[in-house]
Coordinates of N, CA and C and ligand atoms in Angstrom, one line a residue:
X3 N -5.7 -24.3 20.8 CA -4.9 -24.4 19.6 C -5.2 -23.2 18.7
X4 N -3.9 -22.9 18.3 CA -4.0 -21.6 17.2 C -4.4 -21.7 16.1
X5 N -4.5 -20.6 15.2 CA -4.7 -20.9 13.7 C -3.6 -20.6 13.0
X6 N -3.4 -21.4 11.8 CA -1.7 -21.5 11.3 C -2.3 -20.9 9.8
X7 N -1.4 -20.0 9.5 CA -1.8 -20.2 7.9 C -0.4 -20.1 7.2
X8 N -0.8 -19.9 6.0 CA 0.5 -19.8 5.1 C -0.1 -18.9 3.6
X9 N 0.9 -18.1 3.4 CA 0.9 -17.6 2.5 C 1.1 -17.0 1.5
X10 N 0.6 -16.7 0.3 CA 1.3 -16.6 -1.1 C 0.9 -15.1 -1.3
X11 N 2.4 -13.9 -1.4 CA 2.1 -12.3 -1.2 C 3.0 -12.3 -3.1
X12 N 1.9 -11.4 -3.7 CA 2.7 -10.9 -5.0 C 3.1 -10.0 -4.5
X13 N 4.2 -9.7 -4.5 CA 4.6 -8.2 -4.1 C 4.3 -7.0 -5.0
X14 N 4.7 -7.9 -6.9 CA 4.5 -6.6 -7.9 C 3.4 -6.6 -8.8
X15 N 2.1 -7.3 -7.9 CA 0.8 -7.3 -8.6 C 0.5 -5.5 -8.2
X16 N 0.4 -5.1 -9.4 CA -0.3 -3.6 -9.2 C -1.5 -3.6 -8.7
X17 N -2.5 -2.6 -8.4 CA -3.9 -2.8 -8.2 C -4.8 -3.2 -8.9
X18 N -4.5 -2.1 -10.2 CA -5.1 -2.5 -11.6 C -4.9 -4.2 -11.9
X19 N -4.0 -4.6 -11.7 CA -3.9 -5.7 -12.5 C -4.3 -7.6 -11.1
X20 N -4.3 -7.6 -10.4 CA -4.5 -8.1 -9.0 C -6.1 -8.8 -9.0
X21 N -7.3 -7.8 -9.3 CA -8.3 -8.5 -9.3 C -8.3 -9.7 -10.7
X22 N -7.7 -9.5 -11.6 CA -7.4 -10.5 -12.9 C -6.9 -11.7 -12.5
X23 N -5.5 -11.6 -11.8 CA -4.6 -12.5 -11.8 C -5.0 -13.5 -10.6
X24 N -6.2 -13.0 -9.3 CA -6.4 -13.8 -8.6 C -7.7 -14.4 -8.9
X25 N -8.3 -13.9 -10.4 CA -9.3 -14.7 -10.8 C -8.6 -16.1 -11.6
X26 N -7.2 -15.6 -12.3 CA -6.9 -16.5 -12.9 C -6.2 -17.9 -12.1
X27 N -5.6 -17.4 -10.5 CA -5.5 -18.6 -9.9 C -6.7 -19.0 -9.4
X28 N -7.6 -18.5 -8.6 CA -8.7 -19.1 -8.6 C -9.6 -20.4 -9.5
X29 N -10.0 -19.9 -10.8 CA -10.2 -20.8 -11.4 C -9.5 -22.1 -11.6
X30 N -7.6 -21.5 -11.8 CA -7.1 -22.9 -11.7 C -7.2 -24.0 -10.3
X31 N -7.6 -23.6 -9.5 CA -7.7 -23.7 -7.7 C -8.7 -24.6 -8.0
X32 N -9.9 -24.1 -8.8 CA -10.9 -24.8 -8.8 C -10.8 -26.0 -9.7
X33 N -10.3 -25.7 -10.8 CA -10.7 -26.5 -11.8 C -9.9 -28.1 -11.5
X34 N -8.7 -27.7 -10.8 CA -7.9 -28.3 -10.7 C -8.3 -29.3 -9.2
X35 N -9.3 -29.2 -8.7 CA -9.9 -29.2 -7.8 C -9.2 -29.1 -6.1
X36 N -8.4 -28.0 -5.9 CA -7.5 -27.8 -4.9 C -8.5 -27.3 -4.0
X37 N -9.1 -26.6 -4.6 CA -10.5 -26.0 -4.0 C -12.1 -26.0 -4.4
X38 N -12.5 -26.0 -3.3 CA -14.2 -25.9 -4.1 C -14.7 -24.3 -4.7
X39 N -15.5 -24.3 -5.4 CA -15.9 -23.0 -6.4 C -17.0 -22.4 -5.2
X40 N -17.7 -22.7 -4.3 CA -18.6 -22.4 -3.3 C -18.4 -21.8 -2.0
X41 N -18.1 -21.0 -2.0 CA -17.3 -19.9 -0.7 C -18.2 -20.3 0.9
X42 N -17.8 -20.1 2.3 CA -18.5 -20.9 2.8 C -17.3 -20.2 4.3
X43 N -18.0 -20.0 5.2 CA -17.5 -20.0 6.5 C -15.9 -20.9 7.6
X44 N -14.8 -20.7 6.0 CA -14.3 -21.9 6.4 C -12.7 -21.7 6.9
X45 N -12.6 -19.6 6.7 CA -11.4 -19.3 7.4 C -11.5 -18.4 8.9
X46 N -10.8 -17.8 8.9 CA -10.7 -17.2 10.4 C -11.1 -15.7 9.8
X47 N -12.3 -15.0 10.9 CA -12.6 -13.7 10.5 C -14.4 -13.8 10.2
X48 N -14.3 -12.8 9.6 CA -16.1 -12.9 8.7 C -16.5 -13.3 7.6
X49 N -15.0 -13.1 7.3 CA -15.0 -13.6 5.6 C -15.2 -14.9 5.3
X50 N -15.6 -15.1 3.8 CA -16.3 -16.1 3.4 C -14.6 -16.5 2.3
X51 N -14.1 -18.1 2.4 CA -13.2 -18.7 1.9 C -13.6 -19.7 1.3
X52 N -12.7 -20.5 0.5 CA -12.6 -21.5 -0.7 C -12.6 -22.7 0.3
X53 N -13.5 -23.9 0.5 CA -12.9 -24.5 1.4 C -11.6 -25.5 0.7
X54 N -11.3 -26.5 1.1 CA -10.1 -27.8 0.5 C -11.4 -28.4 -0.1
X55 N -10.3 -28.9 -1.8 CA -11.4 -29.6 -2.6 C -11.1 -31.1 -2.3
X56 N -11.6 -31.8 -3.4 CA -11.5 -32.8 -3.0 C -9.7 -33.8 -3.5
X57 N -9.2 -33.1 -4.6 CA -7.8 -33.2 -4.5 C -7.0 -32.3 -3.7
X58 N -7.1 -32.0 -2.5 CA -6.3 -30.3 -2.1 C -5.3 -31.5 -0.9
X59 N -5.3 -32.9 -1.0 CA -4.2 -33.4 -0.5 C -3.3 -34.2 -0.9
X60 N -3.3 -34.0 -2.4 CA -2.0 -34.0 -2.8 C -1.1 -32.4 -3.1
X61 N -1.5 -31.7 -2.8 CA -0.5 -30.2 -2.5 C 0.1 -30.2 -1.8
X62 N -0.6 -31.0 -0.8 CA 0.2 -30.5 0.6 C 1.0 -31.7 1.2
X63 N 1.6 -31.9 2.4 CA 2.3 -32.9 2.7 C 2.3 -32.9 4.5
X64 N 1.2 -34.0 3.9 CA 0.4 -34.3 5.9 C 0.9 -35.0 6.7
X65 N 2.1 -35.2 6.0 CA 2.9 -36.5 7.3 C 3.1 -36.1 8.7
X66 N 3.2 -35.2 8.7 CA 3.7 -34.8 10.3 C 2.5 -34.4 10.7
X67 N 1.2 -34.5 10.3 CA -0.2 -33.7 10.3 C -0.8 -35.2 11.4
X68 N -1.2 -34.5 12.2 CA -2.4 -35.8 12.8 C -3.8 -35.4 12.7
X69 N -4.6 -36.3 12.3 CA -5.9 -36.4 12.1 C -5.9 -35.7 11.0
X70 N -7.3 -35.7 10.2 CA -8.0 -34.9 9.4 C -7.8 -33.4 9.8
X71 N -7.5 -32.8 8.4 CA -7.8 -31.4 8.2 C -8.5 -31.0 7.4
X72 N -8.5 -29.5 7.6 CA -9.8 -29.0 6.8 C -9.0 -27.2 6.9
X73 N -10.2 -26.5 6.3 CA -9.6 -24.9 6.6 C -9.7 -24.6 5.3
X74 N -9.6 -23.4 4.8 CA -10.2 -22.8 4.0 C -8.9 -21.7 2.7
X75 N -9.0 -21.0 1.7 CA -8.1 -20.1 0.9 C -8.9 -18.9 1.0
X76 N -8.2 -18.1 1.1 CA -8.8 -16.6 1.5 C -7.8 -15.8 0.1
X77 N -8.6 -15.4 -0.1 CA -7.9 -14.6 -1.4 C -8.2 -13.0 -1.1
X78 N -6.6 -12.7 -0.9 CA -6.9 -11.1 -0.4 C -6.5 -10.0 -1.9
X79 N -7.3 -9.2 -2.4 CA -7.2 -8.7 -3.4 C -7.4 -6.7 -2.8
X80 N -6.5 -6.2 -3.3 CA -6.6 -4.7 -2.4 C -5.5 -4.8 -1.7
X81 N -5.4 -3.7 -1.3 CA -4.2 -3.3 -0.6 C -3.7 -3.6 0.8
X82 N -3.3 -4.1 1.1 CA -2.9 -5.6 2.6 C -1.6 -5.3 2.7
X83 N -1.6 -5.5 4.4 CA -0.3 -5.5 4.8 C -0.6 -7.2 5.4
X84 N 0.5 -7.6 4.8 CA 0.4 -9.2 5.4 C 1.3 -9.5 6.5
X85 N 1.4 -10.3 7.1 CA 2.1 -10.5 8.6 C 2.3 -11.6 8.9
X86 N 3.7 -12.0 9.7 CA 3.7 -13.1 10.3 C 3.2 -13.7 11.3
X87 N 2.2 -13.3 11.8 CA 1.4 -13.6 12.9 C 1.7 -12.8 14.2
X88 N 1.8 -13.5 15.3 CA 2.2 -13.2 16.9 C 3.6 -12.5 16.8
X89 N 3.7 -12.0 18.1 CA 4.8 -11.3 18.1 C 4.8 -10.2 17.4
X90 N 6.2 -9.1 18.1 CA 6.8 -8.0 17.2 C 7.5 -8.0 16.0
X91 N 7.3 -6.9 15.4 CA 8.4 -6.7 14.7 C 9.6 -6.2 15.0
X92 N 10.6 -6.8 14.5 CA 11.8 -6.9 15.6 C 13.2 -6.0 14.7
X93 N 13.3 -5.5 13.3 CA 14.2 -4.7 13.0 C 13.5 -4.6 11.5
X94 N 13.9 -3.4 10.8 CA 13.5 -3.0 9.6 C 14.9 -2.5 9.2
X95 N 15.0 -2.4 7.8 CA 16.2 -2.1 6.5 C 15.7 -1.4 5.4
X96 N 16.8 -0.4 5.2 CA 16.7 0.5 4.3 C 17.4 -0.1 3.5
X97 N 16.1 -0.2 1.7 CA 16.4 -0.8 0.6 C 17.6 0.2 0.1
X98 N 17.8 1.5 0.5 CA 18.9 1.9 -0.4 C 20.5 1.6 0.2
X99 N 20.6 2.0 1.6 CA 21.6 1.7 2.3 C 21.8 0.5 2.9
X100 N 20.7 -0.1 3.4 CA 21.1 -1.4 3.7 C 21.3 -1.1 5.7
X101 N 21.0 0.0 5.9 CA 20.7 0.4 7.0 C 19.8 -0.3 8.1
X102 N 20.2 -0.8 8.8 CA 18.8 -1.3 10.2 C 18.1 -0.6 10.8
X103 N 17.1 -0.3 11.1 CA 16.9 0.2 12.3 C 16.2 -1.1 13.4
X104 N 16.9 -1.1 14.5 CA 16.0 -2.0 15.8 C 15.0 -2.0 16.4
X105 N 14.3 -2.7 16.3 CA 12.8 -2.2 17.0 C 12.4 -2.5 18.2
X106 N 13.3 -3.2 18.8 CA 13.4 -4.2 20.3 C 14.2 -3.4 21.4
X107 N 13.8 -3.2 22.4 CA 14.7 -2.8 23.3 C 15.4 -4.0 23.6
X108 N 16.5 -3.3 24.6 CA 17.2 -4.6 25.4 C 16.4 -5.5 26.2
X109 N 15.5 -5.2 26.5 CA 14.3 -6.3 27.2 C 13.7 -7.1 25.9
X110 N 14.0 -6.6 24.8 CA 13.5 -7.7 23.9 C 11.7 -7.5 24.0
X111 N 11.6 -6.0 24.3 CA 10.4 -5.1 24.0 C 10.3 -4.4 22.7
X112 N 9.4 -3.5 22.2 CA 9.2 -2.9 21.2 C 9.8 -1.7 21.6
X113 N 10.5 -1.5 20.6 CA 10.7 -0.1 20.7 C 10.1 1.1 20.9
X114 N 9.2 1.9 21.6 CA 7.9 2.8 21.1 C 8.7 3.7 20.4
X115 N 9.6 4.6 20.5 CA 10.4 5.7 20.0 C 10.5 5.1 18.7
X116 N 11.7 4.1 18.5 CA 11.5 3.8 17.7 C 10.6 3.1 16.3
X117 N 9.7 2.6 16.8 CA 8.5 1.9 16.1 C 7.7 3.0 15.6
X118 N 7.4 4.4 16.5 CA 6.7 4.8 15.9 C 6.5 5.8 14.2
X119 N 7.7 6.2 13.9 CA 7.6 6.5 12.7 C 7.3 5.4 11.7
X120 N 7.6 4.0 11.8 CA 7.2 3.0 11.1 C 5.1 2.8 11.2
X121 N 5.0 3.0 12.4 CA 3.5 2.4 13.1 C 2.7 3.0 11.7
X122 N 3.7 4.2 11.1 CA 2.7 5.0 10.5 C 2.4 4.6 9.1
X123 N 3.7 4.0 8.9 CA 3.8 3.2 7.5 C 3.1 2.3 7.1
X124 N 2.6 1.4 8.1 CA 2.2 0.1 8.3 C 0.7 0.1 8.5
X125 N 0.2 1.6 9.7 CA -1.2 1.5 9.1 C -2.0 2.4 7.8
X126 N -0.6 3.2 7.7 CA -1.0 3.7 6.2 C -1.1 3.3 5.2
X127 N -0.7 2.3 5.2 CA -0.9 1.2 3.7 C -2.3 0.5 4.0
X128 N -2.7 -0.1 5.4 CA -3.8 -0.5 5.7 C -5.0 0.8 5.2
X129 N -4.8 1.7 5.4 CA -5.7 2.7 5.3 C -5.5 3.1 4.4
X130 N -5.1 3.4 3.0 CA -4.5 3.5 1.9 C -4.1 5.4 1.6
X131 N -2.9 5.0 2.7 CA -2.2 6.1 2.4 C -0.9 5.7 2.1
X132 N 0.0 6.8 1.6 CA 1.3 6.6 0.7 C 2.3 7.1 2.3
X133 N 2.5 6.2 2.9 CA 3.4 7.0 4.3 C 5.0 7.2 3.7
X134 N 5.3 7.8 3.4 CA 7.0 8.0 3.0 C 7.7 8.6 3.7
X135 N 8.8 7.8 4.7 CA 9.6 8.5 5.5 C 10.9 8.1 4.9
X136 N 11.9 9.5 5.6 CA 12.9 9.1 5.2 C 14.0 8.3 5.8
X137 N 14.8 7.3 5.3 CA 15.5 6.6 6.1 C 16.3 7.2 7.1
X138 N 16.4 7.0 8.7 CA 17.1 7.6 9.8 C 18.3 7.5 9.2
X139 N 19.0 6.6 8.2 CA 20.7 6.9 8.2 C 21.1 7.5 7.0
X140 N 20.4 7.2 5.6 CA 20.7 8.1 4.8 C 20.0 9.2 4.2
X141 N 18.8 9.5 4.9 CA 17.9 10.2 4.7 C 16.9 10.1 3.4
X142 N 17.5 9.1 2.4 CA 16.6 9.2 1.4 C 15.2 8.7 1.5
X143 N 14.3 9.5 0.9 CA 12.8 8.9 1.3 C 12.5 7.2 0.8
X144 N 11.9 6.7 1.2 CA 11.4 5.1 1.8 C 10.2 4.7 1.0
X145 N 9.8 4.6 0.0 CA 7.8 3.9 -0.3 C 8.3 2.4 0.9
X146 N 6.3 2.8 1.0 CA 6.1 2.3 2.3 C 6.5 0.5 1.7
X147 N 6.5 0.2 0.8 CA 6.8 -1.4 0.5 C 8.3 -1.8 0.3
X148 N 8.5 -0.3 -0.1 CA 10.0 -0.7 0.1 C 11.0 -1.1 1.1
X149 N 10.7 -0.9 2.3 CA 11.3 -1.4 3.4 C 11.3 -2.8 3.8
X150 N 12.5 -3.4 4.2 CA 12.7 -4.6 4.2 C 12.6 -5.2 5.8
X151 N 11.7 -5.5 6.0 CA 11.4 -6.1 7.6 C 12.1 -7.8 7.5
X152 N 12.8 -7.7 9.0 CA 13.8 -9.2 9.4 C 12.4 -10.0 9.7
X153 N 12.8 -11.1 8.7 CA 11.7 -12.5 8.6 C 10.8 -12.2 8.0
X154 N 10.7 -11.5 7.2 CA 9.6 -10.3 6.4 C 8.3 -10.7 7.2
X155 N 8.8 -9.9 8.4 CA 7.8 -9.7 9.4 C 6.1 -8.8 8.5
X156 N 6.4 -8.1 8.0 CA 5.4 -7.5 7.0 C 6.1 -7.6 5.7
X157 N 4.8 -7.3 4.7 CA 4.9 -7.6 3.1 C 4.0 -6.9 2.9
X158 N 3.9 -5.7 1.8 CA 3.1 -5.1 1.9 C 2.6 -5.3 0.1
X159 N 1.2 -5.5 -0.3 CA 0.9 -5.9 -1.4 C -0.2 -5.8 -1.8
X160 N -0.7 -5.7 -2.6 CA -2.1 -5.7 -3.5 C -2.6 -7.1 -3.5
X161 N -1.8 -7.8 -3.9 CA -2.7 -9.8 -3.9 C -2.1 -10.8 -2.9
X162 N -2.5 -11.1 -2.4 CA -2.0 -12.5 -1.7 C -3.3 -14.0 -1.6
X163 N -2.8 -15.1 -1.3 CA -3.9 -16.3 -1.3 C -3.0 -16.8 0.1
X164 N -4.7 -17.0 1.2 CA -3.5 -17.0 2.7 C -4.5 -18.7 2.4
X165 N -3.7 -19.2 2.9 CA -4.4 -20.9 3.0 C -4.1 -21.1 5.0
X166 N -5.7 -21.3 5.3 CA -5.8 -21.3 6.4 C -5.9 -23.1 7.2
X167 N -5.1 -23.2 8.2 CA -5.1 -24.5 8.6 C -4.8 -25.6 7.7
X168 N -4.0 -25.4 6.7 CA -3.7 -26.5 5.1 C -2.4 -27.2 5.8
X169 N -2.0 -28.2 5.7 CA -0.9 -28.7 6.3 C 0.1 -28.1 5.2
X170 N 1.4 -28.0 5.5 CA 2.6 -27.7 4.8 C 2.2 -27.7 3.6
X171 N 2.5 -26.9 2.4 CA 1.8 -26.7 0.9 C 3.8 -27.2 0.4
X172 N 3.0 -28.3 -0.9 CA 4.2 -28.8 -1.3 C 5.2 -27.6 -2.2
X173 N 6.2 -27.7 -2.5 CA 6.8 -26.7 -3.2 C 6.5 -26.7 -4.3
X174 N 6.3 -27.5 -5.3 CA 5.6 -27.8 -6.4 C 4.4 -27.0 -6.9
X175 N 3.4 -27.4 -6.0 CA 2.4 -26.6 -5.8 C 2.8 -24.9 -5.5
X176 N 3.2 -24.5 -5.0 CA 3.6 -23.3 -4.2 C 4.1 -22.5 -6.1
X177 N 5.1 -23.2 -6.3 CA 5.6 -23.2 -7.9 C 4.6 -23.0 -8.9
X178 N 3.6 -23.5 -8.9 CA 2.7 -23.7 -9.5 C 2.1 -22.9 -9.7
X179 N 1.6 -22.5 -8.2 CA 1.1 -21.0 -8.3 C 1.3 -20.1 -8.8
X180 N 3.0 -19.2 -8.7 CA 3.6 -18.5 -8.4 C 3.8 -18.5 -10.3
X181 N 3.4 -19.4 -10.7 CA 4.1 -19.6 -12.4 C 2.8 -18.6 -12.8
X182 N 1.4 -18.5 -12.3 CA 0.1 -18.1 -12.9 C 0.3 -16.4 -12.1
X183 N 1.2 -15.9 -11.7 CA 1.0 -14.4 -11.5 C 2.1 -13.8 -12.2
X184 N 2.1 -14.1 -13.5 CA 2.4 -13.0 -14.5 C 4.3 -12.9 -14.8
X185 N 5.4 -14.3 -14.1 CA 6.2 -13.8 -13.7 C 6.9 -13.0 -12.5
X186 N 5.8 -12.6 -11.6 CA 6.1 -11.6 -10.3 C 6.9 -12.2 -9.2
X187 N 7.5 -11.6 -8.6 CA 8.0 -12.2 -7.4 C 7.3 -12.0 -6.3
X188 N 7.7 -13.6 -5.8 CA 6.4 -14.0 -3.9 C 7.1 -13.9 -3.4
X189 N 6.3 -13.5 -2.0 CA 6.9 -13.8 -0.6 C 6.2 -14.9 -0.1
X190 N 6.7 -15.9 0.5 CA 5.8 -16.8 1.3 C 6.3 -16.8 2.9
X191 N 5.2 -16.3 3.4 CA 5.1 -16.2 4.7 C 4.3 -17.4 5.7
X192 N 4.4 -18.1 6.7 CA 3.6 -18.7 7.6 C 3.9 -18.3 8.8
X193 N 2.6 -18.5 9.7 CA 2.9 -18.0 11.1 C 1.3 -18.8 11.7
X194 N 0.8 -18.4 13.0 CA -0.3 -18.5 13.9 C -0.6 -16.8 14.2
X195 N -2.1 -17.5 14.7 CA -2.8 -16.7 15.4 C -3.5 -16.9 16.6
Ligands
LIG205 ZN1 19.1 4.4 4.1

């Protein structure tokens, strides 16, 4: 079995302002007791996560959930490219034209020719470089977050909160959140690993 997460991407948390805003959901996480305040071996990786508090099941909605769960909040603060898990990415769009590019061959492979001027985008934001290319159809140059990936296969952001193995997070909750980052617009992503 895989690991499922879900999660919450500010897109227009700046850098400067990101370590604030994920102290201020944090605390409400805690206080609220969605989560516990004692970090602890409870997501996927090395990192140390929030585990489920002792109200963190009314957020979510376990009906289709069998057995007990558990799993942990990872709060990513810094510069992240977030992802939908498995699989390619399968076409990208230019925010000014509205342009595609395909990233699948006819086999329903990756493109390499294609992929690779993007490959560079994606780990340059990982590695915190500014990759700016220009769009293949109208030529205007691109910031790397500005590209719009089909199923927003990538998000590229300074804050995100990934909630790992949580059953379905209710929308309320999700709301909830999303009201404590300043106004900003989310992306919410789920996927496996
Ligand atoms: Zn374009």
């Amino acid at each position: 079995m895989g690991d499922w997460f879900q999660t919450i991407v500010d897109v227009e948390a700046s850098p400067e302002e990101a370590g604030a805003l994920a102290e201020g959901v944090r605390s409400w996480l805690v206080s609220s007791g969605v989560v516990s305040a004692e970090r602890t071996h409870c997501i996927l990786g090395a990192e140390l996560g929030h585990p489920s508090g002792p109200r963190a099941g009314e957020v979510v909605d376990a009906s289709g959930w069998s057995g007990p769960w558990q799993g942990g909040l990872e709060i990513n603060v810094g510069r992240t490219v977030f992802d939908g898990g498995q699989g390619d990415p399968t076409a990208v769009s230019c925010p000014h034209c509205s342009a595609t590019v395909e990233l699948m061959d006819d086999d329903f492979q990756l493109d390499r020719q294609a992929w690779e001027p993007f490959r560079d985008v994606v780990h340059g934001w990982d590695e915190g470089r500014d990759v700016v290319i220009p769009c293949p159809s109208c030529g205007r140059p691109v910031e790397p977050a500005g590209w719009r990936w089909d199923d927003d296969y990538f998000v590229f952001g300074h804050l995100g909160f990934r909630f790992w193995n949580w059953p379905p997070l209710r929308t309320g909750f999700v709301a909830g959140l999303t009201a404590r980052l300043a106004g900003h617009r989310v992306v919410f992503l789920d996927g496996k690993l």
